[in-house]
mmCIF file of C-alpha atoms and ligand atoms in Angstrom:
data_model
loop_
_atom_site.group_PDB
_atom_site.id
_atom_site.type_symbol
_atom_site.label_atom_id
_atom_site.label_comp_id
_atom_site.label_asym_id
_atom_site.label_seq_id
_atom_site.Cartn_x
_atom_site.Cartn_y
_atom_site.Cartn_z
ATOM 1 C CA UNK A 267 -25.593 -4.298 5.110
ATOM 2 C CA UNK A 268 -26.986 -3.616 1.637
ATOM 3 C CA UNK A 269 -29.734 -5.841 0.258
ATOM 4 C CA UNK A 270 -29.869 -6.007 -3.535
ATOM 5 C CA UNK A 271 -32.856 -4.167 -5.103
ATOM 6 C CA UNK A 272 -34.065 -2.939 -1.689
ATOM 7 C CA UNK A 273 -32.470 0.499 -1.858
ATOM 8 C CA UNK A 274 -34.747 3.223 -3.150
ATOM 9 C CA UNK A 275 -34.714 7.000 -3.110
ATOM 10 C CA UNK A 276 -36.795 8.373 -0.250
ATOM 11 C CA UNK A 277 -36.210 11.979 0.817
ATOM 12 C CA UNK A 278 -36.521 12.606 4.569
ATOM 13 C CA UNK A 279 -36.562 16.091 6.128
ATOM 14 C CA UNK A 280 -33.059 17.292 7.079
ATOM 15 C CA UNK A 281 -32.675 15.776 10.559
ATOM 16 C CA UNK A 282 -30.140 18.162 12.108
ATOM 17 C CA UNK A 283 -30.130 21.828 11.377
ATOM 18 C CA UNK A 284 -27.164 23.805 12.627
ATOM 19 C CA UNK A 285 -28.419 27.359 13.048
ATOM 20 C CA UNK A 286 -25.753 29.961 13.864
ATOM 21 C CA UNK A 287 -25.683 33.696 13.519
ATOM 22 C CA UNK A 288 -22.831 35.274 11.555
ATOM 23 C CA UNK A 289 -20.880 36.253 14.642
ATOM 24 C CA UNK A 290 -21.074 32.785 16.220
ATOM 25 C CA UNK A 291 -20.106 31.298 12.863
ATOM 26 C CA UNK A 292 -16.989 33.451 12.607
ATOM 27 C CA UNK A 293 -15.975 32.506 16.135
ATOM 28 C CA UNK A 294 -16.643 28.823 15.531
ATOM 29 C CA UNK A 295 -14.545 28.850 12.344
ATOM 30 C CA UNK A 296 -11.605 30.686 13.900
ATOM 31 C CA UNK A 297 -11.717 28.595 17.111
ATOM 32 C CA UNK A 298 -11.651 25.421 15.020
ATOM 33 C CA UNK A 299 -8.703 26.729 12.998
ATOM 34 C CA UNK A 300 -6.778 27.433 16.229
ATOM 35 C CA UNK A 301 -7.707 23.963 17.478
ATOM 36 C CA UNK A 302 -6.488 22.281 14.273
ATOM 37 C CA UNK A 303 -3.243 24.254 14.358
ATOM 38 C CA UNK A 304 -2.517 22.425 17.602
ATOM 39 C CA UNK A 305 -2.655 19.042 15.862
ATOM 40 C CA UNK A 306 0.798 17.533 15.440
ATOM 41 C CA UNK A 307 1.827 14.264 13.845
ATOM 42 C CA UNK A 308 3.770 12.502 16.604
ATOM 43 C CA UNK A 309 6.231 9.617 16.306
ATOM 44 C CA UNK A 310 7.150 9.195 19.999
ATOM 45 C CA UNK A 311 4.531 7.543 22.232
ATOM 46 C CA UNK A 312 3.952 7.009 25.911
ATOM 47 C CA UNK A 313 2.808 3.482 26.742
ATOM 48 C CA UNK A 314 -0.129 4.784 28.811
ATOM 49 C CA UNK A 315 -3.282 2.955 27.713
ATOM 50 C CA UNK A 316 -6.294 4.560 26.028
ATOM 51 C CA UNK A 317 -9.747 3.051 26.578
ATOM 52 C CA UNK A 318 -11.330 1.060 23.754
ATOM 53 C CA UNK A 319 -14.471 3.197 24.023
ATOM 54 C CA UNK A 320 -12.564 6.323 22.942
ATOM 55 C CA UNK A 321 -11.132 4.531 19.903
ATOM 56 C CA UNK A 322 -14.576 3.122 19.014
ATOM 57 C CA UNK A 323 -16.197 6.570 19.126
ATOM 58 C CA UNK A 324 -13.457 8.079 16.950
ATOM 59 C CA UNK A 325 -13.860 5.284 14.382
ATOM 60 C CA UNK A 326 -17.650 5.690 14.477
ATOM 61 C CA UNK A 327 -17.063 9.410 13.761
ATOM 62 C CA UNK A 328 -14.905 8.422 10.754
ATOM 63 C CA UNK A 329 -17.814 6.247 9.614
ATOM 64 C CA UNK A 330 -20.024 9.351 9.266
ATOM 65 C CA UNK A 331 -17.863 10.585 6.347
ATOM 66 C CA UNK A 332 -19.463 11.108 2.932
ATOM 67 C CA UNK A 333 -18.609 8.440 0.342
ATOM 68 C CA UNK A 334 -19.244 7.528 -3.291
ATOM 69 C CA UNK A 335 -22.909 6.380 -3.569
ATOM 70 C CA UNK A 336 -22.827 6.132 0.259
ATOM 71 C CA UNK A 337 -21.115 2.748 -0.081
ATOM 72 C CA UNK A 338 -18.769 3.526 2.843
ATOM 73 C CA UNK A 339 -15.909 1.536 1.309
ATOM 74 C CA UNK A 340 -13.763 1.335 4.446
ATOM 75 C CA UNK A 341 -12.939 -1.001 7.277
ATOM 76 C CA UNK A 342 -10.889 -0.224 10.379
ATOM 77 C CA UNK A 343 -8.952 -2.736 12.478
ATOM 78 C CA UNK A 344 -8.058 -1.454 15.961
ATOM 79 C CA UNK A 345 -5.224 -3.320 17.650
ATOM 80 C CA UNK A 346 -4.074 -2.991 21.265
ATOM 81 C CA UNK A 347 -2.757 -6.567 21.573
ATOM 82 C CA UNK A 348 0.998 -6.376 22.334
ATOM 83 C CA UNK A 349 1.935 -9.508 20.363
ATOM 84 C CA UNK A 350 0.058 -8.325 17.292
ATOM 85 C CA UNK A 351 1.643 -4.872 17.492
ATOM 86 C CA UNK A 352 5.085 -6.524 17.734
ATOM 87 C CA UNK A 353 4.364 -8.663 14.678
ATOM 88 C CA UNK A 354 3.159 -5.597 12.733
ATOM 89 C CA UNK A 355 6.275 -3.686 13.758
ATOM 90 C CA UNK A 356 8.574 -6.502 12.653
ATOM 91 C CA UNK A 357 6.837 -6.876 9.282
ATOM 92 C CA UNK A 358 6.730 -3.102 8.701
ATOM 93 C CA UNK A 359 10.402 -2.677 9.617
ATOM 94 C CA UNK A 360 11.348 -5.434 7.179
ATOM 95 C CA UNK A 361 9.653 -3.465 4.371
ATOM 96 C CA UNK A 362 11.081 -0.136 5.523
ATOM 97 C CA UNK A 363 14.678 -1.457 5.586
ATOM 98 C CA UNK A 364 14.553 -1.982 1.821
ATOM 99 C CA UNK A 365 12.910 1.387 1.297
ATOM 100 C CA UNK A 366 15.539 3.312 3.299
ATOM 101 C CA UNK A 367 18.388 1.238 1.858
ATOM 102 C CA UNK A 368 17.581 2.742 -1.545
ATOM 103 C CA UNK A 369 14.357 1.069 -2.659
ATOM 104 C CA UNK A 370 12.494 4.339 -2.185
ATOM 105 C CA UNK A 371 14.668 6.054 -4.800
ATOM 106 C CA UNK A 372 17.008 9.000 -4.379
ATOM 107 C CA UNK A 373 14.440 11.794 -4.738
ATOM 108 C CA UNK A 374 11.971 10.279 -2.260
ATOM 109 C CA UNK A 375 14.655 9.578 0.354
ATOM 110 C CA UNK A 376 15.965 13.150 -0.033
ATOM 111 C CA UNK A 377 12.419 14.510 0.476
ATOM 112 C CA UNK A 378 12.169 12.600 3.767
ATOM 113 C CA UNK A 379 15.482 13.865 5.181
ATOM 114 C CA UNK A 380 13.972 16.954 6.874
ATOM 115 C CA UNK A 381 11.257 14.753 8.435
ATOM 116 C CA UNK A 382 13.971 12.598 10.024
ATOM 117 C CA UNK A 383 12.291 9.221 9.482
ATOM 118 C CA UNK A 384 14.171 5.931 9.215
ATOM 119 C CA UNK A 385 13.474 2.193 9.190
ATOM 120 C CA UNK A 386 13.099 1.948 12.977
ATOM 121 C CA UNK A 387 9.419 2.046 13.992
ATOM 122 C CA UNK A 388 9.175 1.753 17.815
ATOM 123 C CA UNK A 389 5.872 3.685 17.752
ATOM 124 C CA UNK A 390 4.227 0.565 16.289
ATOM 125 C CA UNK A 391 4.755 -1.094 19.682
ATOM 126 C CA UNK A 392 4.774 1.890 22.040
ATOM 127 C CA UNK A 393 1.477 3.438 20.917
ATOM 128 C CA UNK A 394 -1.398 1.805 22.853
ATOM 129 C CA UNK A 395 -3.466 1.452 19.654
ATOM 130 C CA UNK A 396 -2.788 0.874 15.975
ATOM 131 C CA UNK A 397 -5.692 1.519 13.649
ATOM 132 C CA UNK A 398 -5.309 -0.088 10.234
ATOM 133 C CA UNK A 399 -7.411 1.547 7.532
ATOM 134 C CA UNK A 400 -8.607 -0.746 4.730
ATOM 135 C CA UNK A 401 -10.164 0.395 1.442
ATOM 136 C CA UNK A 402 -12.816 -1.935 -0.004
ATOM 137 C CA UNK A 403 -12.205 -2.328 -3.751
ATOM 138 C CA UNK A 404 -15.712 -3.750 -4.116
ATOM 139 C CA UNK A 405 -18.578 -4.610 -1.773
ATOM 140 C CA UNK A 406 -20.910 -7.543 -1.320
ATOM 141 C CA UNK A 407 -24.693 -7.548 -1.022
ATOM 142 C CA UNK A 408 -26.287 -9.600 1.727
ATOM 143 C CA UNK A 409 -26.751 -12.414 -0.801
ATOM 144 C CA UNK A 410 -22.998 -12.490 -1.538
ATOM 145 C CA UNK A 411 -23.108 -10.915 -5.019
ATOM 146 C CA UNK A 412 -20.575 -8.165 -5.666
ATOM 147 C CA UNK A 413 -21.193 -4.492 -6.292
ATOM 148 C CA UNK A 414 -18.790 -1.792 -7.432
ATOM 149 C CA UNK A 415 -17.538 0.938 -5.142
ATOM 150 C CA UNK A 416 -16.910 4.444 -6.448
ATOM 151 C CA UNK A 417 -14.335 7.093 -5.564
ATOM 152 C CA UNK A 418 -12.724 4.704 -3.106
ATOM 153 C CA UNK A 419 -9.440 6.612 -2.447
ATOM 154 C CA UNK A 420 -11.369 9.887 -2.060
ATOM 155 C CA UNK A 421 -13.946 8.348 0.289
ATOM 156 C CA UNK A 422 -11.380 6.556 2.451
ATOM 157 C CA UNK A 423 -9.234 9.720 2.492
ATOM 158 C CA UNK A 424 -12.125 11.801 3.818
ATOM 159 C CA UNK A 425 -12.976 9.181 6.476
ATOM 160 C CA UNK A 426 -9.338 9.047 7.557
ATOM 161 C CA UNK A 427 -9.288 12.849 7.840
ATOM 162 C CA UNK A 428 -12.350 12.717 10.079
ATOM 163 C CA UNK A 429 -10.658 10.002 12.154
ATOM 164 C CA UNK A 430 -7.463 12.019 12.628
ATOM 165 C CA UNK A 431 -9.556 15.064 13.607
ATOM 166 C CA UNK A 432 -11.672 13.001 16.040
ATOM 167 C CA UNK A 433 -8.532 11.598 17.699
ATOM 168 C CA UNK A 434 -7.130 15.115 18.105
ATOM 169 C CA UNK A 435 -10.481 16.266 19.520
ATOM 170 C CA UNK A 436 -10.277 13.425 22.082
ATOM 171 C CA UNK A 437 -6.894 14.743 23.279
ATOM 172 C CA UNK A 438 -4.812 12.068 21.564
ATOM 173 C CA UNK A 439 -1.982 12.242 19.055
ATOM 174 C CA UNK A 440 -1.563 10.127 15.942
ATOM 175 C CA UNK A 441 0.901 9.156 13.238
ATOM 176 C CA UNK A 442 -0.323 8.342 9.751
ATOM 177 C CA UNK A 443 2.110 5.628 8.742
ATOM 178 C CA UNK A 444 2.311 3.972 5.327
ATOM 179 C CA UNK A 445 4.664 1.007 5.143
ATOM 180 C CA UNK A 446 4.798 -0.233 1.596
ATOM 181 C CA UNK A 447 3.770 -2.872 0.597
ATOM 182 C CA UNK A 448 1.303 -3.677 3.369
ATOM 183 C CA UNK A 449 -0.417 -6.839 2.142
ATOM 184 C CA UNK A 450 0.906 -8.691 5.225
ATOM 185 C CA UNK A 451 -1.859 -6.875 7.138
ATOM 186 C CA UNK A 452 -4.633 -8.778 5.283
ATOM 187 C CA UNK A 453 -3.332 -12.132 6.542
ATOM 188 C CA UNK A 454 -2.510 -10.884 10.007
ATOM 189 C CA UNK A 455 -5.903 -9.230 10.549
ATOM 190 C CA UNK A 456 -8.036 -11.729 8.612
ATOM 191 C CA UNK A 457 -9.290 -9.236 6.039
ATOM 192 C CA UNK A 458 -10.393 -10.391 2.564
ATOM 193 C CA UNK A 459 -8.383 -9.817 -0.619
ATOM 194 C CA UNK A 460 -11.059 -7.328 -1.740
ATOM 195 C CA UNK A 461 -9.668 -4.909 0.863
ATOM 196 C CA UNK A 462 -6.463 -2.934 0.413
ATOM 197 C CA UNK A 463 -4.634 -1.785 3.564
ATOM 198 C CA UNK A 464 -3.847 1.893 3.012
ATOM 199 C CA UNK A 465 -2.532 3.172 6.301
ATOM 200 C CA UNK A 466 -1.558 2.300 9.854
ATOM 201 C CA UNK A 467 -2.476 5.049 12.310
ATOM 202 C CA UNK A 468 -0.544 4.875 15.585
ATOM 203 C CA UNK A 469 -2.638 6.460 18.359
ATOM 204 C CA UNK A 470 -1.946 7.416 21.949
ATOM 205 C CA UNK A 471 -0.423 9.962 24.298
ATOM 206 C CA UNK A 472 2.832 11.675 23.326
ATOM 207 C CA UNK A 473 6.008 10.551 25.119
ATOM 208 C CA UNK A 474 7.432 12.952 27.709
ATOM 209 C CA UNK A 475 10.365 13.703 25.371
ATOM 210 C CA UNK A 476 8.353 13.683 22.120
ATOM 211 C CA UNK A 477 9.595 15.975 19.350
ATOM 212 C CA UNK A 478 8.292 16.992 15.955
ATOM 213 C CA UNK A 479 10.407 17.921 12.924
ATOM 214 C CA UNK A 480 10.577 21.724 12.564
ATOM 215 C CA UNK A 481 9.615 21.516 8.886
ATOM 216 C CA UNK A 482 6.352 19.764 9.766
ATOM 217 C CA UNK A 483 5.163 23.039 11.255
ATOM 218 C CA UNK A 484 5.759 24.993 8.040
ATOM 219 C CA UNK A 485 2.250 25.105 6.639
ATOM 220 C CA UNK A 486 1.595 26.783 3.297
ATOM 221 C CA UNK A 487 0.079 30.247 3.744
ATOM 222 C CA UNK A 488 -3.603 30.636 2.881
ATOM 223 C CA UNK A 489 -2.921 32.692 -0.256
ATOM 224 C CA UNK A 490 -0.985 29.723 -1.652
ATOM 225 C CA UNK A 491 -3.678 27.151 -1.033
ATOM 226 C CA UNK A 492 -6.725 29.305 -1.803
ATOM 227 C CA UNK A 493 -7.913 31.168 -4.895
ATOM 228 C CA UNK A 494 -10.950 33.325 -4.168
ATOM 229 C CA UNK A 495 -13.527 34.506 -6.691
ATOM 230 C CA UNK A 496 -15.915 36.701 -4.696
HETATM 231 N N1 LIG B 573 6.780 4.639 4.627
HETATM 232 C C1 LIG B 573 8.052 5.144 5.083
HETATM 233 C C2 LIG B 573 8.510 6.346 4.338
HETATM 234 C C3 LIG B 573 7.732 7.598 4.495
HETATM 235 C C4 LIG B 573 7.103 8.135 3.393
HETATM 236 C C5 LIG B 573 6.476 9.327 3.486
HETATM 237 I I1 LIG B 573 5.648 10.145 1.825
HETATM 238 C C6 LIG B 573 6.444 10.042 4.698
HETATM 239 O O1 LIG B 573 5.806 11.248 4.780
HETATM 240 C C7 LIG B 573 7.088 9.518 5.797
HETATM 241 C C8 LIG B 573 7.733 8.270 5.683
HETATM 242 C C9 LIG B 573 8.047 5.368 6.598
HETATM 243 O O2 LIG B 573 6.977 5.320 7.201
HETATM 244 O O3 LIG B 573 9.104 5.593 7.175
#
């Protein structure tokens, strides 16, 4: 996408101006807060399909995220293929078995107890889509020469946040899942070594009997996460 030595600074007038009066702004902010409070990380999925167009739009929304030097150091692989999901589940469960058998360490495993997770990952097959998020350690110009990327974890984190929000906005639920290590995903999905798989996001409709861990709904109060200096 980027041609070496062709990128120059050229200011263009702000294309989209979002004019709101104070009252509309307050309502918009509080409505969005209420909307986000209804987002839940879900581990139990219905097998009902979700159209590819919805997933594409949500990923395109993630692609609007700000990034270091606008290098957009991310790639998303969206998988609905049942055999591929099965293979991902089997590989992820192999890694998780070691983690839950003690590899994760005592403190980490204790921290996960109230979340109720274990090495069994049926959501990786039940969810109609898995989105694998890759972080690009470096990029390549059109002529094949490499360029550095900057603030990669921050940039990919912001894009993933936009993605999770877009999925919620589309009426879907998601699970941000991080099997470790995940290098098997490069081979399986044909991604280059320059990309690091950072997350698998299971996406779909919640199962009829879906539950969430009670502790997941304990969010820190605002006065704990905000210091104000008016
Ligand atoms: N990757 C494991 C363990 C795990 C780790 C964290 I941090 C979580 O918030 C949840 C799970 C798994 O997916 O089970």
